[in-house]
CSV table of C-alpha atoms in Angstrom, one decimal:
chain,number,residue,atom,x,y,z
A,1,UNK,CA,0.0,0.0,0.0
A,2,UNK,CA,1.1,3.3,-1.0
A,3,UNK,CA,2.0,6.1,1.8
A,4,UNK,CA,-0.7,8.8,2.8
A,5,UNK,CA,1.9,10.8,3.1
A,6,UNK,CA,5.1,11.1,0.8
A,7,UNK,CA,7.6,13.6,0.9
A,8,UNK,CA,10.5,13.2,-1.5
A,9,UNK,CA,13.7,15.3,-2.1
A,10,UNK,CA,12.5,18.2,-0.6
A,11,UNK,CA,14.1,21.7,-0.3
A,12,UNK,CA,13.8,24.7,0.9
A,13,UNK,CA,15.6,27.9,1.5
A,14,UNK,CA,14.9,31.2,3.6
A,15,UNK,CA,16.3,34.6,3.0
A,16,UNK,CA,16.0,36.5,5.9
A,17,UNK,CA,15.0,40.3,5.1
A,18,UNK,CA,17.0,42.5,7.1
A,19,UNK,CA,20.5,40.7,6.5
A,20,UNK,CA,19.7,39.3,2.9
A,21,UNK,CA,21.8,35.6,4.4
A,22,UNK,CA,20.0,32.3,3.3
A,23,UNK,CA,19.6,29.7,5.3
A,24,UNK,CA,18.7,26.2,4.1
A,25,UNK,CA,16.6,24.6,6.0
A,26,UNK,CA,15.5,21.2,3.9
A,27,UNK,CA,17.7,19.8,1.2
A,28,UNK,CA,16.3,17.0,-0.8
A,29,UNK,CA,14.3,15.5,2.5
A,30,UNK,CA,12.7,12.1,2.4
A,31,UNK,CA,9.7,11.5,4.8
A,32,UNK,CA,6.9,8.7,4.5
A,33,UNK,CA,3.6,8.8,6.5
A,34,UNK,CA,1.3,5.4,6.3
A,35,UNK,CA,-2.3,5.2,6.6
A,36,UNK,CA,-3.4,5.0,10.2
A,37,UNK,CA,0.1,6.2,11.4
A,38,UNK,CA,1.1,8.6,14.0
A,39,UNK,CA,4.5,10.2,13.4
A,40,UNK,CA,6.6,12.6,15.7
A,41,UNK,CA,9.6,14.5,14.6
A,42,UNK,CA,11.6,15.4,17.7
A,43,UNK,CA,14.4,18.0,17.4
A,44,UNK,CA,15.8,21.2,18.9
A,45,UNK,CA,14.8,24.9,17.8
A,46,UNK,CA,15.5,25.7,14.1
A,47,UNK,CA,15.5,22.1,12.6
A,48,UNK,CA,12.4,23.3,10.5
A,49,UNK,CA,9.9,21.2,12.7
A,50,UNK,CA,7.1,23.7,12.3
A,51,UNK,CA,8.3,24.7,8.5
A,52,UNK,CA,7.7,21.4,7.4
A,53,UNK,CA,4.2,21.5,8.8
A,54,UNK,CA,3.7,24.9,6.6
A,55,UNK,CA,4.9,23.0,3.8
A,56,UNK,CA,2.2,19.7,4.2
A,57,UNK,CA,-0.3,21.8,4.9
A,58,UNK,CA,0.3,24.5,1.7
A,59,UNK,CA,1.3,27.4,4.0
A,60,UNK,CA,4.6,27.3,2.4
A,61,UNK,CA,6.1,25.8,-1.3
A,62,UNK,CA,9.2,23.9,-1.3
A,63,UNK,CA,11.9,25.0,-3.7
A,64,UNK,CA,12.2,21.7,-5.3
A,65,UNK,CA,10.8,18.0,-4.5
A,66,UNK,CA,7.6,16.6,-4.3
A,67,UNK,CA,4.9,16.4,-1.2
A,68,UNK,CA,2.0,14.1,-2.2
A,69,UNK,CA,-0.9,13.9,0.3
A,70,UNK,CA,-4.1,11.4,-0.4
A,71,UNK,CA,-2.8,9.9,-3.3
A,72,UNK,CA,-3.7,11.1,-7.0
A,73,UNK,CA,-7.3,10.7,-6.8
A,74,UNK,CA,-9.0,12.5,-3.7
A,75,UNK,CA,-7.7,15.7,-1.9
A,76,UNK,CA,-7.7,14.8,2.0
A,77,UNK,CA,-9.3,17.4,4.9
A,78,UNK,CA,-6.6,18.3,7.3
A,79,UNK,CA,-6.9,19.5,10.7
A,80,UNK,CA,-4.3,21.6,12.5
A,81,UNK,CA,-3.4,21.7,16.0
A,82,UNK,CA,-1.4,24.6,16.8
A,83,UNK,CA,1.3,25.5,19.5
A,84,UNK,CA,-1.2,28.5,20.6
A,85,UNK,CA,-4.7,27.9,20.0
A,86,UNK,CA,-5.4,31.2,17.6
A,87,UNK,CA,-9.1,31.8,18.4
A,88,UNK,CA,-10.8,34.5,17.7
A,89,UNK,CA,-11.8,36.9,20.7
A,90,UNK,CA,-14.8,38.1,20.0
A,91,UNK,CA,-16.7,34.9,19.1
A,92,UNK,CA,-17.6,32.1,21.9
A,93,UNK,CA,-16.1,28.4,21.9
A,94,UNK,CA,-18.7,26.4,19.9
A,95,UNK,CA,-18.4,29.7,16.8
A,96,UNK,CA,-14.8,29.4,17.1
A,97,UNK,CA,-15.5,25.5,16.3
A,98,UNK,CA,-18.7,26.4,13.9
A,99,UNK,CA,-16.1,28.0,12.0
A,100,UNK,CA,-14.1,25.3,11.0
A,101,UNK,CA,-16.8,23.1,10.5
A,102,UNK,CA,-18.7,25.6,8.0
A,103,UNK,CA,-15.6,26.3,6.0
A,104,UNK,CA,-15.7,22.2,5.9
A,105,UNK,CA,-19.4,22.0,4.9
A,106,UNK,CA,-20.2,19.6,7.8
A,107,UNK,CA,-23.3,20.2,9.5
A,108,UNK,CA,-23.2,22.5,12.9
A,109,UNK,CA,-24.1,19.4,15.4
A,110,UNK,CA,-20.3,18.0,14.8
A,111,UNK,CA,-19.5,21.6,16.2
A,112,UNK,CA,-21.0,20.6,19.5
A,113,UNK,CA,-20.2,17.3,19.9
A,114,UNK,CA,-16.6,17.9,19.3
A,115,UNK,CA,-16.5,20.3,22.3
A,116,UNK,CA,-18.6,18.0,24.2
A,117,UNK,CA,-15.9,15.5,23.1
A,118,UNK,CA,-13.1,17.8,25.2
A,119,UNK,CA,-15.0,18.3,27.6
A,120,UNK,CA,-15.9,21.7,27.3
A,121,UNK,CA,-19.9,21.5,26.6
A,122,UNK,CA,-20.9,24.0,29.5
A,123,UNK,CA,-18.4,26.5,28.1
A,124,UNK,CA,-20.1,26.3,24.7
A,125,UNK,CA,-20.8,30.3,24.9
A,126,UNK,CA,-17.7,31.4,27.0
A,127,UNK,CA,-15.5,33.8,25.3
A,128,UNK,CA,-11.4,33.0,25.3
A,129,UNK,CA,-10.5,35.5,27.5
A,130,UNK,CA,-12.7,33.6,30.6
A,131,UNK,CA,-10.9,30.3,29.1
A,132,UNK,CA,-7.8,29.1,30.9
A,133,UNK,CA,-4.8,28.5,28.5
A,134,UNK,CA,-5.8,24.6,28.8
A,135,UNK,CA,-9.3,25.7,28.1
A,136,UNK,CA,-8.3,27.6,25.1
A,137,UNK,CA,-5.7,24.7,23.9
A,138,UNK,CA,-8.7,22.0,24.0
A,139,UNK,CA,-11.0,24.4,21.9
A,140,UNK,CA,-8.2,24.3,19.1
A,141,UNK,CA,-8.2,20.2,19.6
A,142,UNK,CA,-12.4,20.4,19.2
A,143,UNK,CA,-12.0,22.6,16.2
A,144,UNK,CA,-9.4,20.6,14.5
A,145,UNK,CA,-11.2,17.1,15.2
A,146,UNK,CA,-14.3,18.2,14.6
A,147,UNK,CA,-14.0,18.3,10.6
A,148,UNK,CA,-13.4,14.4,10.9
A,149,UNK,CA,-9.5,15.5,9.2
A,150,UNK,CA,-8.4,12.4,7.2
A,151,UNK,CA,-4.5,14.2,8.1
A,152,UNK,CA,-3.7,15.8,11.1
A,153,UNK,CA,-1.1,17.9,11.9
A,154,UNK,CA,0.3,19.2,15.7
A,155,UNK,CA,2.5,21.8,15.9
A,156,UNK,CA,4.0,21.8,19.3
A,157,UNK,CA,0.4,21.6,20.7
A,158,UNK,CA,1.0,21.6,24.2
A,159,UNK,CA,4.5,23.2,24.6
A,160,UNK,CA,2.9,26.1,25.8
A,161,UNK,CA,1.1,24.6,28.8
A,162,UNK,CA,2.6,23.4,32.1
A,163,UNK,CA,2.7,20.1,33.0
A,164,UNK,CA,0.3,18.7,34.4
A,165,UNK,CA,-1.8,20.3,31.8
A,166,UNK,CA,-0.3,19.4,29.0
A,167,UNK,CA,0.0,15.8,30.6
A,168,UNK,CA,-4.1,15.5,30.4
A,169,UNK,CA,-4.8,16.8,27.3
A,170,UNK,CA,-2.0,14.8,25.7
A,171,UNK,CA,-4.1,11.6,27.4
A,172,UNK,CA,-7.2,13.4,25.9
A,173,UNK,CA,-5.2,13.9,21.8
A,174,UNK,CA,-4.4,9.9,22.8
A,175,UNK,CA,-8.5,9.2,22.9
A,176,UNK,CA,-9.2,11.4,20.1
A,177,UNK,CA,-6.7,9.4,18.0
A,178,UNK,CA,-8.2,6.2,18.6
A,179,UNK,CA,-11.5,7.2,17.3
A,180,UNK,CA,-10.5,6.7,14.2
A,181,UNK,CA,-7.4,5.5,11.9
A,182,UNK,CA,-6.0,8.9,10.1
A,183,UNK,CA,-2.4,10.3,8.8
A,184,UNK,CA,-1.2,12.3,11.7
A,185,UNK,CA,2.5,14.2,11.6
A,186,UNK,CA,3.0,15.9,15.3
A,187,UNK,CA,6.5,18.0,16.0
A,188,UNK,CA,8.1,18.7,19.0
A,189,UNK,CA,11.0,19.3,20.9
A,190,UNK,CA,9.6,17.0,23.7
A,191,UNK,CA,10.9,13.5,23.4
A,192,UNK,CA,8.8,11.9,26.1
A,193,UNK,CA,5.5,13.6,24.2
A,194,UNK,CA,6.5,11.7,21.5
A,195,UNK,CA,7.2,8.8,22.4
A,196,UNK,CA,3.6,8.7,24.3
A,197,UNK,CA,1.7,9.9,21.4
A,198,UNK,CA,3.6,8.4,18.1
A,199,UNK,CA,3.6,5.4,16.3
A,200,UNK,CA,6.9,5.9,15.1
A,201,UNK,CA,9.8,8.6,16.1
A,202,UNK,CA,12.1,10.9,13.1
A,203,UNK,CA,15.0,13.1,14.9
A,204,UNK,CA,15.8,15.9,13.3
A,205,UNK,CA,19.5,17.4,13.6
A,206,UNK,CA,21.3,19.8,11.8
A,207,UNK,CA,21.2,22.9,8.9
A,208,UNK,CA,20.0,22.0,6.4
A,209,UNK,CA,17.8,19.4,8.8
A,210,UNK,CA,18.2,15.8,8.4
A,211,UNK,CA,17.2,12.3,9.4
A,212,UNK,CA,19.7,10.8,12.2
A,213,UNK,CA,17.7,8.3,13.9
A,214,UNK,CA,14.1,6.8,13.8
A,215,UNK,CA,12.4,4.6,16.5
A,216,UNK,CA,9.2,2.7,15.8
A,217,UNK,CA,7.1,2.3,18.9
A,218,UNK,CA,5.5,-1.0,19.2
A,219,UNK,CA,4.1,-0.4,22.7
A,220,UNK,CA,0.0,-0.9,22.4
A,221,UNK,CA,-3.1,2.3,23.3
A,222,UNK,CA,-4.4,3.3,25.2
A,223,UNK,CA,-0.7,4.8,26.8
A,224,UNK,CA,0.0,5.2,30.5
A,225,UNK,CA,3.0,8.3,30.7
A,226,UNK,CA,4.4,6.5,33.6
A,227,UNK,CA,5.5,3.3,30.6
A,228,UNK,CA,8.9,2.4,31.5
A,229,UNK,CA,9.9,1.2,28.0
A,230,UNK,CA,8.7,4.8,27.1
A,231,UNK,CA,11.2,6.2,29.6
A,232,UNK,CA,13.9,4.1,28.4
A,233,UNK,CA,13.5,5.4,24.5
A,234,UNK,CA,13.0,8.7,25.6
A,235,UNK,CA,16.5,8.6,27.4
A,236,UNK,CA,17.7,7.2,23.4
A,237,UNK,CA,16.4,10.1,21.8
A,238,UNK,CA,17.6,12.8,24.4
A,239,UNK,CA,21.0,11.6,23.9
A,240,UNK,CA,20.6,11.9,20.6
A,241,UNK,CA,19.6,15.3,20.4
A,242,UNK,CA,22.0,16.4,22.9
């Protein structure tokens, strides 16, 4: 079977405005996703983890290479989780969702049962700025789930949340996942996030950024964060990165 998600000699180049200097950040990047597959790519600040989500997603064009999502005959709905949850102020939580699902053509009711889904159903008509940063974060999850994405991508989704926090609603991404096989691609600098959440592991080193190591998880879901043999690759990776 063919990948859901194939990314092949990719490259791409940034010239930054005040100094003219380019930087490479891809060059001529291999990446495969599979069909019901969860893939984290782990590395440090400036290894292009959230450029490379811009360029699945469309946000960006490579310079050169190909990036083939869905296959030839279908274009997929993608869902995007990002590292702050970019809702608008001056509409409530189910709106902010509504929007999503309008621009999607689904019907309102998936709106609703998505933030029922986060557990955020009495907060249907509270505003962001009563939300807690959680709150807020679990209204993007509910927003980006609630199109039924056949792709979904998280950018650093819960970097911006303390821990114990971020620790439920990566138990909460966890249940979302298992609702339903789909192509997912999350980034982080987080090893032990990754190796909770992901089917398989990419590490990301360098400039230009390439491939130096990839773990394949074989522990079953649901997770427990506490996993030993989750501790143990997470050490692997850290020393990797380090």
């Amino acid at each position: 079977m063919s990948a859901a998600l194939e990314i092949r000699g990719m490259s791409k180049t940034f010239v930054h405005r005040q100094t003219g200097r380019r930087e490479q950040i891809f060059d001529g990047l291999d990446l495969t996703v599979e069909h019901g597959e969860l893939v984290a790519v782990v590395g440090a600040s400036g290894t292009g983890k959230t450029t490379l989500l811009h360029l699945i997603a469309g946000l960006e064009s490579p310079d050169s290479g190909t990036i083939e999502l869905g296959g030839p005959d279908r274009t997929p709905r993608l869902g995007m989780v990002f590292q702050q949850p970019r809702l608008f102020d001056w509409l409530p939580a189910l709106q902010n969702v509504e929007l999503a699902t309008d621009a999607a053509g689904i019907g309102r009711p998936a709106a609703r049962d998505a933030l029922e889904a986060v557990g955020l159903a009495k907060y249907a008509r509270s505003y962001p700025s009563v939300l807690s940063g959680g709150q807020r974060q679990r209204v993007g999850l509910a927003r980006a789930f609630a199109i039924d994405p056949d792709v979904m991508l998280f950018d650093e989704p819960f970097s911006a949340l303390d821990e114990l926090t971020a620790r439920r609603l990566r138990l909460l991404a966890q249940d979302l996942w298992l609702e339903r096989p789909r192509v997912g691609l999350l980034v982080t600098h987080n090893p032990l996030e990754a190796t909770f959440l992901a089917d398989r592991i990419i590490v990301l080193s360098g400039s230009p950024a390439r491939i130096v190591a990839e773990h394949r998880i074989d522990a079953p879901r649901p997770r427990q964060p506490e996993d030993d043999d989750l501790f143990a690759l997470h050490r692997t990776i850290v020393g990797q990165l380090v």
